[in-house]
Short mmCIF file of C-alpha atoms (C1' of nucleotides) in Angstrom, two decimals:
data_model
loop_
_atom_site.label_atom_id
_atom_site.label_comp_id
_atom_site.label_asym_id
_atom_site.label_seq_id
_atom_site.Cartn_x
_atom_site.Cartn_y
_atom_site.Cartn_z
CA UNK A 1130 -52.32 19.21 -19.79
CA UNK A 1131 -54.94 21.42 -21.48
CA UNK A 1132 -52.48 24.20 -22.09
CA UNK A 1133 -49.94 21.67 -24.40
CA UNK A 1134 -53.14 20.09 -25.79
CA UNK A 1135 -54.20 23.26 -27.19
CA UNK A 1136 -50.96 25.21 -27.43
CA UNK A 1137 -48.70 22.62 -28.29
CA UNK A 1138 -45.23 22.60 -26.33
CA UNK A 1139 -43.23 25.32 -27.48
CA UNK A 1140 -46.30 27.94 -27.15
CA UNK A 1141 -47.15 26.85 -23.60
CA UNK A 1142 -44.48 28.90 -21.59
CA UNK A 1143 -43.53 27.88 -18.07
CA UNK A 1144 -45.60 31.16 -16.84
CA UNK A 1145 -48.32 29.61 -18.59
CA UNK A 1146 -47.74 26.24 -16.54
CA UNK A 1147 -47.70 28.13 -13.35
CA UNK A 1148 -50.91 29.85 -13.57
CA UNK A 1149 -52.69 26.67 -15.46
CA UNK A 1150 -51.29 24.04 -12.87
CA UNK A 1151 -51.96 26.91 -9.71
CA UNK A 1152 -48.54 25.48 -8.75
CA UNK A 1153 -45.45 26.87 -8.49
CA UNK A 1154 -42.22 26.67 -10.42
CA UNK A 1155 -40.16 25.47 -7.34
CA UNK A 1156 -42.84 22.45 -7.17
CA UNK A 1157 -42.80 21.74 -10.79
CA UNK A 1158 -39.44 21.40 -11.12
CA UNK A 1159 -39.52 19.34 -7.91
CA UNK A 1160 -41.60 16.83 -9.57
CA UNK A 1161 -40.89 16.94 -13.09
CA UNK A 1162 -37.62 17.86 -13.06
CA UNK A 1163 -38.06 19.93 -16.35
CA UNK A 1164 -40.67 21.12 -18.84
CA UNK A 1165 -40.22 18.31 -20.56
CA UNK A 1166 -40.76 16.08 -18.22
CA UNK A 1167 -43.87 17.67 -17.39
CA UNK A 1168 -45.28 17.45 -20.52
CA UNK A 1169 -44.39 14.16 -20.71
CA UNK A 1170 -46.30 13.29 -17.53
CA UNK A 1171 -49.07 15.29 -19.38
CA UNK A 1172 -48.89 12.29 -22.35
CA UNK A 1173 -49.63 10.00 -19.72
CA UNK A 1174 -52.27 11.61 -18.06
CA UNK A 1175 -53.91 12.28 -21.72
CA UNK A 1176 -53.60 8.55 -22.63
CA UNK A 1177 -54.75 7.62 -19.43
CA UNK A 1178 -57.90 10.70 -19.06
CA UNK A 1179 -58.68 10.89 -22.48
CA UNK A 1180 -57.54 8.34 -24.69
CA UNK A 1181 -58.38 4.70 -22.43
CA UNK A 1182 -61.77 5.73 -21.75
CA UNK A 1183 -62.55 6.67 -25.33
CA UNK A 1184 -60.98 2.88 -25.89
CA UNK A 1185 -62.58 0.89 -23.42
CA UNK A 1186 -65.88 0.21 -25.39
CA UNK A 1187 -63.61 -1.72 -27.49
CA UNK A 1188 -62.22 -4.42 -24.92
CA UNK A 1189 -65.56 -5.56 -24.30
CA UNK A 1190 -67.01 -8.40 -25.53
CA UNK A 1191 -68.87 -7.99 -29.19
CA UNK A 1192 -68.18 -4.94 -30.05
CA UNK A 1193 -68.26 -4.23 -33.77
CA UNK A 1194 -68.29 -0.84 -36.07
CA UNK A 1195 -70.57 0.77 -33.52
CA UNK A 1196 -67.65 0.61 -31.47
CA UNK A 1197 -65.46 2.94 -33.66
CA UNK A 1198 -68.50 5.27 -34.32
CA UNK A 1199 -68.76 5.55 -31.07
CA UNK A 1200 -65.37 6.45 -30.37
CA UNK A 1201 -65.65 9.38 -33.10
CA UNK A 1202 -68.81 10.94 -31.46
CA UNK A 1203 -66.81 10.53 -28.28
CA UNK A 1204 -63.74 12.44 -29.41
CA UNK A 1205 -66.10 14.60 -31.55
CA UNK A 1206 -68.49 16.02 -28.71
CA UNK A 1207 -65.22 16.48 -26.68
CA UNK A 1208 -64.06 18.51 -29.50
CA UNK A 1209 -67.37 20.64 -29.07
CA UNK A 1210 -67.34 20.94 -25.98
CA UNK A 1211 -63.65 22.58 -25.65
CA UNK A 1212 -64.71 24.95 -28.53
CA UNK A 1213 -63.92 24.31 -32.32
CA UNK A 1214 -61.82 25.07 -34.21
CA UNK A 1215 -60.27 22.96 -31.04
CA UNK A 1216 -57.09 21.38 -29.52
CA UNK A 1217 -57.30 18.28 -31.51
CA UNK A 1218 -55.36 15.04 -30.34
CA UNK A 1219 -52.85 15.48 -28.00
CA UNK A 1220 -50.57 13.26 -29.31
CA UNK A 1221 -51.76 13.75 -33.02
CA UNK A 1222 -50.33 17.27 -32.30
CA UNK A 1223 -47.27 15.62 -30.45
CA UNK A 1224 -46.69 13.36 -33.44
CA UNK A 1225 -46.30 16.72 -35.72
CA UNK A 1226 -44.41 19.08 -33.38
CA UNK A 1227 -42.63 17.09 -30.64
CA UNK A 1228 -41.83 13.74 -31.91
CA UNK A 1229 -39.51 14.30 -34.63
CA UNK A 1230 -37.29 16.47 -31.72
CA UNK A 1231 -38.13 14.13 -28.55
CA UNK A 1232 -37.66 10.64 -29.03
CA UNK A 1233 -39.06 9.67 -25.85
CA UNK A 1234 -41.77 11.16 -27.23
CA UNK A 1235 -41.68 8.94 -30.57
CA UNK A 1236 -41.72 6.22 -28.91
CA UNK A 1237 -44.93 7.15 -26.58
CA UNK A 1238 -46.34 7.90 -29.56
CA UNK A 1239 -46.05 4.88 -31.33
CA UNK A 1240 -47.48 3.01 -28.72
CA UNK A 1241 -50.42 4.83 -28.87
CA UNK A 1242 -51.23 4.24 -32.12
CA UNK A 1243 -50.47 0.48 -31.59
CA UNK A 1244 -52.89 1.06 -28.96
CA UNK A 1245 -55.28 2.58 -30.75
CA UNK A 1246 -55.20 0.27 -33.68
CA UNK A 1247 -55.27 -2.77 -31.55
CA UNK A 1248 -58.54 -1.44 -30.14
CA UNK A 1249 -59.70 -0.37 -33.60
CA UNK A 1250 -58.58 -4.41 -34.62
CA UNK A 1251 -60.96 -5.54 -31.92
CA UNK A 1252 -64.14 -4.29 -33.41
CA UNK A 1253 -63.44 -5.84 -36.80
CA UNK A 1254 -65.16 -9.03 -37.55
CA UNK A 1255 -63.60 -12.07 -36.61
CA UNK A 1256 -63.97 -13.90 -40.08
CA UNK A 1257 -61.38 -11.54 -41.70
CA UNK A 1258 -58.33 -12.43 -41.94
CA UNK A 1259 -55.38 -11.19 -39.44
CA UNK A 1260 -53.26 -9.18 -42.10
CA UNK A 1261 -57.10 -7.56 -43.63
CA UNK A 1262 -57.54 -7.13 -39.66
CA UNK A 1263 -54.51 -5.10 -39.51
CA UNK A 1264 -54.72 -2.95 -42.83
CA UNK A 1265 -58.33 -1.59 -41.84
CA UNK A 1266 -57.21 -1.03 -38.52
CA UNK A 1267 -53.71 1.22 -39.54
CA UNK A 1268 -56.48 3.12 -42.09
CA UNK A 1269 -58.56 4.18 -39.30
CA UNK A 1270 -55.59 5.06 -37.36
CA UNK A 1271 -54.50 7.34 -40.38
CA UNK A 1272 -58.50 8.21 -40.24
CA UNK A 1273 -58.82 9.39 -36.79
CA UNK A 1274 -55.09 11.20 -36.75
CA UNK A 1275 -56.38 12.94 -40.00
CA UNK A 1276 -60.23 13.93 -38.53
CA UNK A 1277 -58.03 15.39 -35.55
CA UNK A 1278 -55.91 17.43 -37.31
CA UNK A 1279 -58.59 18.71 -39.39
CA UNK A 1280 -60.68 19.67 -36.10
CA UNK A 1281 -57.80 22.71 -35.26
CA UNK A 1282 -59.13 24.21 -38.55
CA UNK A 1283 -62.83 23.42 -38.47
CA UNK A 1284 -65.31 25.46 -36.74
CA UNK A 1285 -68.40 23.30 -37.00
CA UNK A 1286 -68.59 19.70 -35.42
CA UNK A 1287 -71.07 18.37 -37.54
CA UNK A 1288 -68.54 18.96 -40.97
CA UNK A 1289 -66.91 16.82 -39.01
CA UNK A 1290 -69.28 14.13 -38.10
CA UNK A 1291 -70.14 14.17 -41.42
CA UNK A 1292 -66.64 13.36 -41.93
CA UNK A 1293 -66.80 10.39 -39.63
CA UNK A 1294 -69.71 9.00 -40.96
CA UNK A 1295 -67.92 8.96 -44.36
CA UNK A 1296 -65.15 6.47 -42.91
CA UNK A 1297 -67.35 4.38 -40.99
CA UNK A 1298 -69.92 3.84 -44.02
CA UNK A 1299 -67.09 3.01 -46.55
CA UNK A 1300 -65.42 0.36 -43.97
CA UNK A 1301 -69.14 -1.03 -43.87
CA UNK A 1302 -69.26 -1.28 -47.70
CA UNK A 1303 -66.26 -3.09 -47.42
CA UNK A 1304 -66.93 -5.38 -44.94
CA UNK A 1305 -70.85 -6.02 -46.06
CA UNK A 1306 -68.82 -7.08 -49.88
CA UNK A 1307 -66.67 -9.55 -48.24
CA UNK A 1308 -69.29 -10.91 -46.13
CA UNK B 277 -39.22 26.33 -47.31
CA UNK B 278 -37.59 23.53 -46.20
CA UNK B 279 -36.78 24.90 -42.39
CA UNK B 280 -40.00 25.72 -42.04
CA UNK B 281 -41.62 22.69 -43.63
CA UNK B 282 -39.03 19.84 -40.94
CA UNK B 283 -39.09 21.69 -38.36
CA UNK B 284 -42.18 24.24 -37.97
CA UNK B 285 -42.25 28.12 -37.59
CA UNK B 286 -41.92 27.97 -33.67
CA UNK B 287 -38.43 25.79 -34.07
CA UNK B 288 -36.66 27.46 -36.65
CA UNK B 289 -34.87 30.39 -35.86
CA UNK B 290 -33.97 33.84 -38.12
CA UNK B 291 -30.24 32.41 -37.99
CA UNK B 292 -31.24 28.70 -39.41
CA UNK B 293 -33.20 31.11 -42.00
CA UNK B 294 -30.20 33.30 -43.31
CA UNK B 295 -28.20 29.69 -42.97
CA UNK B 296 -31.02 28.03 -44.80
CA UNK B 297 -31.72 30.91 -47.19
CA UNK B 298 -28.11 31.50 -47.92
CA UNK B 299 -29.34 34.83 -47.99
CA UNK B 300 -28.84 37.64 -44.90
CA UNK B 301 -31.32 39.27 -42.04
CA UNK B 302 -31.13 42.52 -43.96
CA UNK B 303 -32.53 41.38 -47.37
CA UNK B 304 -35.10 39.31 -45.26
CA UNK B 305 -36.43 41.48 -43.51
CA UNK B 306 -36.00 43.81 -46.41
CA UNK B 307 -38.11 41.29 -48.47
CA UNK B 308 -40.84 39.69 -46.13
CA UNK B 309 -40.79 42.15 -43.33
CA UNK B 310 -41.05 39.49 -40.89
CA UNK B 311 -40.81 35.72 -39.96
CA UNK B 312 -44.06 35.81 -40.22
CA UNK B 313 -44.10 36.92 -43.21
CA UNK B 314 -41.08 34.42 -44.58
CA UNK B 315 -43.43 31.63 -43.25
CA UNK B 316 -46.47 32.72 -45.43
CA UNK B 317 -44.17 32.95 -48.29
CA UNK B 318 -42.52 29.49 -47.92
CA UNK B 319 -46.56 28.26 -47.43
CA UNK B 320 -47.35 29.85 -50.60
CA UNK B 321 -44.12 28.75 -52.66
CA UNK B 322 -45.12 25.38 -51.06
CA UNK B 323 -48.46 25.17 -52.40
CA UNK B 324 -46.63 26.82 -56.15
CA UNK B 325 -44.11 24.04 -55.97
CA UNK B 326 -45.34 20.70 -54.16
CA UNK B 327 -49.16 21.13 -54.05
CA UNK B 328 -49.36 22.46 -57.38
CA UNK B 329 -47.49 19.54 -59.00
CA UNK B 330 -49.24 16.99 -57.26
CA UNK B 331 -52.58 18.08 -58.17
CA UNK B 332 -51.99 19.04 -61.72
CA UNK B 333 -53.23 15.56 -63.09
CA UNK B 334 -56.72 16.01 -61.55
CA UNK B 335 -57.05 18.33 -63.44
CA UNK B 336 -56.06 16.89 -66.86
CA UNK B 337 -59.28 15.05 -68.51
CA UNK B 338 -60.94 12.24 -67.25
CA UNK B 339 -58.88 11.00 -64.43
CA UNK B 340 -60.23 8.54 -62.50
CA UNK B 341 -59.04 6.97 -59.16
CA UNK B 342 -55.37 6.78 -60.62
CA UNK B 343 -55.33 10.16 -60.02
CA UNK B 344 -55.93 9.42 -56.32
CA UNK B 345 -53.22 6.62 -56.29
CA UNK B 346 -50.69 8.93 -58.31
CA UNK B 347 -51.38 11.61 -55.80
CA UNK B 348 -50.76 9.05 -52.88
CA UNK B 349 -47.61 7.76 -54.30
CA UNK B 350 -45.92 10.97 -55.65
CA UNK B 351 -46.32 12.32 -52.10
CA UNK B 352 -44.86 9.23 -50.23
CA UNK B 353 -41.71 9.44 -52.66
CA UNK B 354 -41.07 12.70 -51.99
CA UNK B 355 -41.52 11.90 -48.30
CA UNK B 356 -39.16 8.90 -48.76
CA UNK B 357 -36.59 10.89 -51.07
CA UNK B 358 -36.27 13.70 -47.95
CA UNK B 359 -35.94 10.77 -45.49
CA UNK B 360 -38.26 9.15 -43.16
CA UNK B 361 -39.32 9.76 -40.96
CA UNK B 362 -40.00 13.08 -42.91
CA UNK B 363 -41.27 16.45 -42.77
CA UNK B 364 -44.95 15.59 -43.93
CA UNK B 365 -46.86 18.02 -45.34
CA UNK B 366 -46.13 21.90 -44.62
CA UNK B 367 -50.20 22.89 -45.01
CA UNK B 368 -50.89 19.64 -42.62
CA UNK B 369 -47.76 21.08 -40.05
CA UNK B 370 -49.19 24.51 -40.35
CA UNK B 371 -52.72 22.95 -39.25
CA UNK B 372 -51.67 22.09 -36.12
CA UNK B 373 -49.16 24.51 -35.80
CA UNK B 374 -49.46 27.77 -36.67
CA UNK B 375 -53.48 27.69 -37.81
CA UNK B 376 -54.51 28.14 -34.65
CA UNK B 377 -52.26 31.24 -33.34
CA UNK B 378 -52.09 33.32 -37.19
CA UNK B 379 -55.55 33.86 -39.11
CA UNK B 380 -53.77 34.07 -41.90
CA UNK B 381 -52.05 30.68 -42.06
CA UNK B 382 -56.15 29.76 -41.26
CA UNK B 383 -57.46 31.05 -44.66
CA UNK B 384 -55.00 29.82 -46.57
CA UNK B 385 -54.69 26.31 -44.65
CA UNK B 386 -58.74 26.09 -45.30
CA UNK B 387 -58.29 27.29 -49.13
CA UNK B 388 -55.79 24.77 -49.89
CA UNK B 389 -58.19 22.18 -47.83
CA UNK B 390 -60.71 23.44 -50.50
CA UNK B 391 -58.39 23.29 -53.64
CA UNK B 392 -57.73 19.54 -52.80
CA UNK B 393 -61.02 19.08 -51.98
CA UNK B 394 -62.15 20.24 -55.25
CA UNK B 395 -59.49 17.96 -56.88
CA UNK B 396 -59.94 15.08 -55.31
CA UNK B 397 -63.82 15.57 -56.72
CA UNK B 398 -62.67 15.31 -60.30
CA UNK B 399 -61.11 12.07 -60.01
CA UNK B 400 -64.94 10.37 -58.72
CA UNK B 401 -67.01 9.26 -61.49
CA UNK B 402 -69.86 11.72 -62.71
CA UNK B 403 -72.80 9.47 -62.08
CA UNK B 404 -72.03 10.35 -58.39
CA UNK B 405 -74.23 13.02 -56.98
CA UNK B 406 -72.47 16.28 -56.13
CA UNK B 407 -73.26 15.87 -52.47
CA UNK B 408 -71.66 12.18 -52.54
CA UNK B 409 -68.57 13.12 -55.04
CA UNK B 410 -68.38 16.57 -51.69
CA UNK B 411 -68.21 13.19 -49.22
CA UNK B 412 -65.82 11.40 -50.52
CA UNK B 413 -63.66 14.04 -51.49
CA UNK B 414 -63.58 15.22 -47.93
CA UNK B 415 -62.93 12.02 -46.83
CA UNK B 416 -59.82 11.74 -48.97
CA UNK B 417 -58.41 15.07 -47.97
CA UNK B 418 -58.49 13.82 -44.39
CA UNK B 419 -57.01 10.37 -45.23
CA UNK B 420 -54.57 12.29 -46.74
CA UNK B 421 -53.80 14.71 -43.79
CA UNK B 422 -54.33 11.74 -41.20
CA UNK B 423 -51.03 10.18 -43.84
CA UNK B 424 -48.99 13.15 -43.92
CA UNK B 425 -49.40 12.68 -40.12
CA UNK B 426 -48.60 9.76 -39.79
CA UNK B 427 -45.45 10.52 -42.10
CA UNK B 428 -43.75 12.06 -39.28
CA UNK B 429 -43.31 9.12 -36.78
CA UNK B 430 -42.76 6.14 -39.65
CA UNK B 431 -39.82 4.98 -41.01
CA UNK B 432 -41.25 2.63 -44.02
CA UNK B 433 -42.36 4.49 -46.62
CA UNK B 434 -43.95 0.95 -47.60
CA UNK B 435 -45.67 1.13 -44.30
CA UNK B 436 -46.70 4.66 -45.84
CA UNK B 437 -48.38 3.08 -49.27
CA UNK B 438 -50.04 -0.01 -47.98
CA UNK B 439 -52.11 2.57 -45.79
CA UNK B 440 -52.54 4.44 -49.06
CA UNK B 441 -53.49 1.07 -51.13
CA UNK B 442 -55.94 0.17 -48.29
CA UNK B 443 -57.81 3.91 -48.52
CA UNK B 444 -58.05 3.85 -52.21
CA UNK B 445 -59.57 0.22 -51.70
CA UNK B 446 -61.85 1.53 -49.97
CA UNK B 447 -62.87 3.71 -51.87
CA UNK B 448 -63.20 1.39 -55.22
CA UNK B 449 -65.06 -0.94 -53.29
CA UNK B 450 -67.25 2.03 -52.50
CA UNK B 451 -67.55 3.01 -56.27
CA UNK B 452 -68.17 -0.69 -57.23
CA UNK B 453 -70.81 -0.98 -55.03
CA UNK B 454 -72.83 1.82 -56.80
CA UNK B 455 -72.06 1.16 -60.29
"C1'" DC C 992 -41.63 29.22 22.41
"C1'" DT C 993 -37.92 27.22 19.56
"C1'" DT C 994 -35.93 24.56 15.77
"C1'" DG C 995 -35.89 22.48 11.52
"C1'" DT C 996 -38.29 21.54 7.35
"C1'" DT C 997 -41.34 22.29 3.77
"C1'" DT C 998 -43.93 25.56 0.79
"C1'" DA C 999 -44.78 30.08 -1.44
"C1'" DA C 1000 -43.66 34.07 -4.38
"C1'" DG C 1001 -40.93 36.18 -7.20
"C1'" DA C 1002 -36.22 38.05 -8.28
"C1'" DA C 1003 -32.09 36.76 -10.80
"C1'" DC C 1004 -29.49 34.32 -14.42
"C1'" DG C 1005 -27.80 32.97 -18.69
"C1'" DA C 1006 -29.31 31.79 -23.05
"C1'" DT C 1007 -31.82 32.59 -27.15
"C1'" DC C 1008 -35.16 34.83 -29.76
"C1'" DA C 1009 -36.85 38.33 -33.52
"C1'" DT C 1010 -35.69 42.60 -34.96
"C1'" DT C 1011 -32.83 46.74 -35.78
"C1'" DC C 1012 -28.58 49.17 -36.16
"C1'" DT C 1013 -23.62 49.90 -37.49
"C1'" DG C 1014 -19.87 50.24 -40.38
"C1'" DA C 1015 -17.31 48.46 -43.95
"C1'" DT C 1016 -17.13 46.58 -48.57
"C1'" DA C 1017 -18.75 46.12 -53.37
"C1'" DC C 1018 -20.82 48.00 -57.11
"C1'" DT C 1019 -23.01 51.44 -60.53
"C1'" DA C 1020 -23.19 55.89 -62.87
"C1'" DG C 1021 -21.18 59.64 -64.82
"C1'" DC D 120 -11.45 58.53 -60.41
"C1'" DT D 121 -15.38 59.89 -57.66
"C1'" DA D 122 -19.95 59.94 -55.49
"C1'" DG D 123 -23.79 57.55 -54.29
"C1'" DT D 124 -26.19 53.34 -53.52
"C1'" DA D 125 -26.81 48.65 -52.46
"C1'" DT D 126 -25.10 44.65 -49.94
"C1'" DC D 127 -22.73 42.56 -46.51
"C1'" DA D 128 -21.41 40.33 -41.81
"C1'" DG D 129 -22.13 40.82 -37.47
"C1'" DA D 130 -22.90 43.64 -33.12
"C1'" DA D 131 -26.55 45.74 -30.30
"C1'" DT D 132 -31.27 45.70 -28.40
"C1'" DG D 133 -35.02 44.55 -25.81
"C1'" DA D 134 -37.94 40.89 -24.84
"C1'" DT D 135 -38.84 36.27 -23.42
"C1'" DC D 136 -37.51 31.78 -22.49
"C1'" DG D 137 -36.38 27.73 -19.12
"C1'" DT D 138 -34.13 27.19 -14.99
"C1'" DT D 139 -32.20 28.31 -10.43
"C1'" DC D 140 -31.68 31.15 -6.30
"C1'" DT D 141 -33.25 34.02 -2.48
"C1'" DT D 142 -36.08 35.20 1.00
"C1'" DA D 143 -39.77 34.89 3.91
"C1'" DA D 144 -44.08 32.72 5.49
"C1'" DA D 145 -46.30 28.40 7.14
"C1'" DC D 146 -45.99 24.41 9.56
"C1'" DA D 147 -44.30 20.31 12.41
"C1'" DA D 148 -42.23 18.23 16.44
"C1'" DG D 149 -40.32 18.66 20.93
#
DNA sequence: CTTGTTTAAGAACGATCATTCTGATACTAG
DNA sequence: CTAGTATCAGAATGATCGTTCTTAAACAAG
């Protein structure tokens, strides 16, 4: 998983696999059938490793904007912590390189980001209405798949907190005015 | 150009170049000595003929946010004139692409950053302080990435400018709020 | 111990890749 | 017309790719 995250699928050779998994081919292809089916299996175990944790917060009760800041620091000291500039998103790199050539890998990717902006929904107040609701939530979809793809080219995580901060503050703005 | 810019440098091949280019491997290589080198061309013709364009009326006198929302719009035509879901954005491709593997695609990924950063600037009032004007500016250069992103796995390209209405929203409610 | 089955390691295969080489054709100069 | 140069399509090259095959070691059951 962490050598398509940071290499993307066509750099990530099956030698590569081999060493990174400390399988073996015969194995692989036993229970993935192909590359591409293990790096689909790798989508999964992102979403499920990476991407529902950093989501939780948000499917408990109450959560508000803290919610969403909290998810960037999340995804931010991650970032950090694997070494800027870094791998990014997993599937914000899937969404440029494989999707447009895999379509099961479209369609895995727009569920995430229905996902994400469901979760991203849930920490919106309640007063606003459901189409407002939705429109913030696809921006900080675009927001979060554009911090991400900034990351591969950024060296320092605070430029990107900074970053962060930015989106959160103008959503509060906007939310403080209608309120 | 356009090879590169669908499909990325790792999909396209030297014989979808001399089909794309019309031209043959000799002259290529003759001219650009490698892919490689092809690649950093196309980048730089890219920035010459898409960027270029796009950015010229930021730099025309006293702008304002319709600069922002011309930038938006011009960019989601184009996307919608090549067919969604589209290409997106060859710097934002390269980002996650080829960034990471060629230091050279780097600098010039992180000067273009910078030249849109710097645009971007010149549409935000002047009362602003420099540091807030550097803020938002960065913001908008990752809204716009985290769009061109986005670009590549939607089919509306009205899906496309309600997430561009919503930033610039944003970012007059922002403006409002300190005038 | 003997069989039969699963795992390991890596050789082999066919395809494709970027790059270079080969001749033949077209063109320019005088 | 002739000689020299540029341009052409495509074959050759060597490397690497994903995938499959081969062979032998490890292990299980009886």
């Amino acid at each position: 998983m962490h050598a398509f995250w940071s290499a993307g699928f066509e750099a990530t050779s099956m030698a590569d696999l081999v060493v990174a998994t400390g399988s073996t081919r015969q194995s692989i292809y036993g229970d993935f059938s192909s590359k591409q089916g293990l790096y689909r299996a790798c989508f999964e175990l992102y979403r499920k490793r990476v991407v529902e944790p950093a989501l939780a917060p948000f499917y408990a009760d109450a959560t508000g904007l803290s919610a969403v800041t909290a998810y960037f620091e999340a995804q931010i000291s991650l970032a950090e912590s694997m070494g800027l500039p870094g791998p990014g998103c997993l599937v914000g790199n899937a969404m440029t390189e494989r999707a447009p050539i895999d379509a099961e890998v479209m369609t895995l990717v727009e569920e995430h980001n229905t996902r994400l902006e469901t979760a991203f929904a849930k920490a919106l107040p309640e007063q606003l209405s459901a189409e407002r609701k939705r429109e913030l939530a696809q921006f900080l979809v675009v927001a979060a798949q554009g911090l991400w793809a900034v990351s591969r080219v950024t060296s320092s995580a605070d430029a990107l907190r900074s970053r962060a901060v930015t989106i959160v503050g103008l959503l509060e703005r906007e939310l403080n005015h209608d309120a």
